[in-house]
C-alpha positions as a Markdown table, in Angstrom:
| # | Residue | x | y | z |
|---|---|---|---|---|
| 1 | Met | 8.0 | -90.4 | 47.2 |
| 2 | Ala | 8.1 | -93.4 | 45.1 |
| 3 | Glu | 10.5 | -96.2 | 44.8 |
| 4 | Gly | 13.7 | -95.4 | 42.9 |
| 5 | Gln | 13.1 | -91.8 | 43.1 |
| 6 | Asp | 16.9 | -90.9 | 43.4 |
| 7 | Lys | 18.5 | -93.7 | 41.8 |
| 8 | Pro | 19.8 | -92.6 | 38.2 |
| 9 | Ile | 17.4 | -94.3 | 35.5 |
| 10 | Ala | 20.5 | -95.5 | 33.4 |
| 11 | Asp | 21.8 | -97.6 | 36.3 |
| 12 | Met | 18.5 | -99.2 | 37.1 |
| 13 | Ser | 18.2 | -102.7 | 35.8 |
| 14 | Phe | 14.6 | -103.4 | 33.9 |
| 15 | Glu | 13.0 | -104.5 | 37.1 |
| 16 | Glu | 14.3 | -101.9 | 39.0 |
| 17 | Ala | 12.6 | -99.2 | 36.4 |
| 18 | Leu | 9.5 | -100.8 | 36.2 |
| 19 | Arg | 9.1 | -101.2 | 40.4 |
| 20 | Ala | 10.1 | -97.3 | 40.4 |
| 21 | Leu | 7.4 | -96.6 | 37.2 |
| 22 | Glu | 5.1 | -98.0 | 39.6 |
| 23 | Gly | 5.7 | -96.6 | 42.9 |
| 24 | Val | 4.9 | -93.4 | 40.8 |
| 25 | Val | 1.7 | -94.6 | 39.6 |
| 26 | Arg | 1.2 | -95.4 | 42.7 |
| 27 | Ser | 1.9 | -91.9 | 44.5 |
| 28 | Leu | 0.3 | -90.1 | 41.6 |
| 29 | Glu | -3.2 | -92.1 | 42.0 |
| 30 | Ser | -3.1 | -91.7 | 45.6 |
| 31 | Gly | -4.2 | -88.1 | 45.3 |
| 32 | Asp | -2.0 | -87.5 | 48.4 |
| 33 | Val | 0.7 | -85.7 | 46.8 |
| 34 | Pro | 1.0 | -81.9 | 46.4 |
| 35 | Leu | 1.0 | -80.4 | 42.8 |
| 36 | Asp | 4.5 | -79.6 | 42.5 |
| 37 | Asp | 5.8 | -83.4 | 43.4 |
| 38 | Ser | 3.2 | -84.6 | 41.2 |
| 39 | Ile | 4.6 | -82.5 | 38.5 |
| 40 | Ser | 7.9 | -83.7 | 39.1 |
| 41 | Leu | 6.7 | -87.4 | 39.6 |
| 42 | Tyr | 5.2 | -87.3 | 36.2 |
| 43 | Glu | 8.2 | -86.0 | 34.8 |
| 44 | Arg | 10.0 | -89.4 | 36.4 |
| 45 | Gly | 7.6 | -91.4 | 35.4 |
| 46 | Glu | 7.9 | -90.6 | 32.1 |
| 47 | Glu | 11.7 | -91.1 | 31.8 |
| 48 | Leu | 11.4 | -94.5 | 33.1 |
| 49 | Arg | 8.6 | -95.5 | 30.9 |
| 50 | Lys | 10.7 | -94.1 | 28.1 |
| 51 | Ala | 13.6 | -96.3 | 29.6 |
| 52 | Cys | 11.3 | -99.4 | 30.0 |
| 53 | Gln | 10.1 | -99.3 | 26.7 |
| 54 | Ala | 13.5 | -99.2 | 25.2 |
| 55 | Arg | 14.6 | -101.8 | 26.8 |
| 56 | Leu | 11.4 | -104.3 | 25.9 |
| 57 | Asp | 12.7 | -102.8 | 22.1 |
| 58 | Ala | 16.0 | -104.1 | 22.0 |
| 59 | Ala | 15.1 | -107.3 | 23.5 |
| 60 | Gln | 12.4 | -107.9 | 21.1 |
| 61 | Ala | 14.9 | -106.9 | 18.3 |
| 62 | Lys | 17.2 | -109.7 | 19.4 |
| 63 | Ile | 14.6 | -112.4 | 19.9 |
| 64 | Glu | 14.4 | -115.0 | 16.7 |
| 65 | Lys | 11.8 | -116.8 | 15.4 |
| 66 | Ile | 12.6 | -120.6 | 14.5 |
| 67 | Val | 11.9 | -121.7 | 10.9 |
| 68 | Ser | 10.5 | -125.2 | 10.3 |
| 69 | Gly | 10.9 | -126.7 | 7.4 |
| 70 | Ala | 8.0 | -128.8 | 5.3 |
| 71 | Asp | 8.9 | -131.5 | 7.3 |
| 72 | Gly | 7.8 | -129.5 | 10.3 |
| 73 | Lys | 11.2 | -130.0 | 12.1 |
| 74 | Pro | 13.2 | -126.8 | 12.8 |
| 75 | Gln | 15.5 | -125.7 | 10.0 |
| 76 | Gly | 17.4 | -122.6 | 11.4 |
| 77 | Thr | 16.1 | -119.3 | 12.6 |
| 78 | Glu | 15.0 | -115.7 | 11.3 |
| 79 | Pro | 15.2 | -112.1 | 12.8 |
| 80 | Phe | 11.8 | -111.6 | 14.5 |
| 81 | Asp | 9.1 | -109.7 | 12.3 |
| 82 | Ala | 7.1 | -107.8 | 14.6 |
| 83 | Gln | 4.4 | -107.2 | 11.9 |
| 84 | Gly | 4.0 | -110.3 | 10.6 |
């Protein structure tokens, strides 16, 4: 089975979850996995994807951008705005 198949997702670092997700994708793409196992792998992959996305979203929310004054020098920071 794929790497990290037995470890609880909540106990994984982002990097571990991403490697496990990549392992799931490789297994599914190989076409050598029986249908029932493919369904279980897909479900595990979706949970890993959600966990990775949640961690990325949390990291993005913590990012601050540096605000420059009229003279081009840093004046401070403000929250990151993904839209703008």
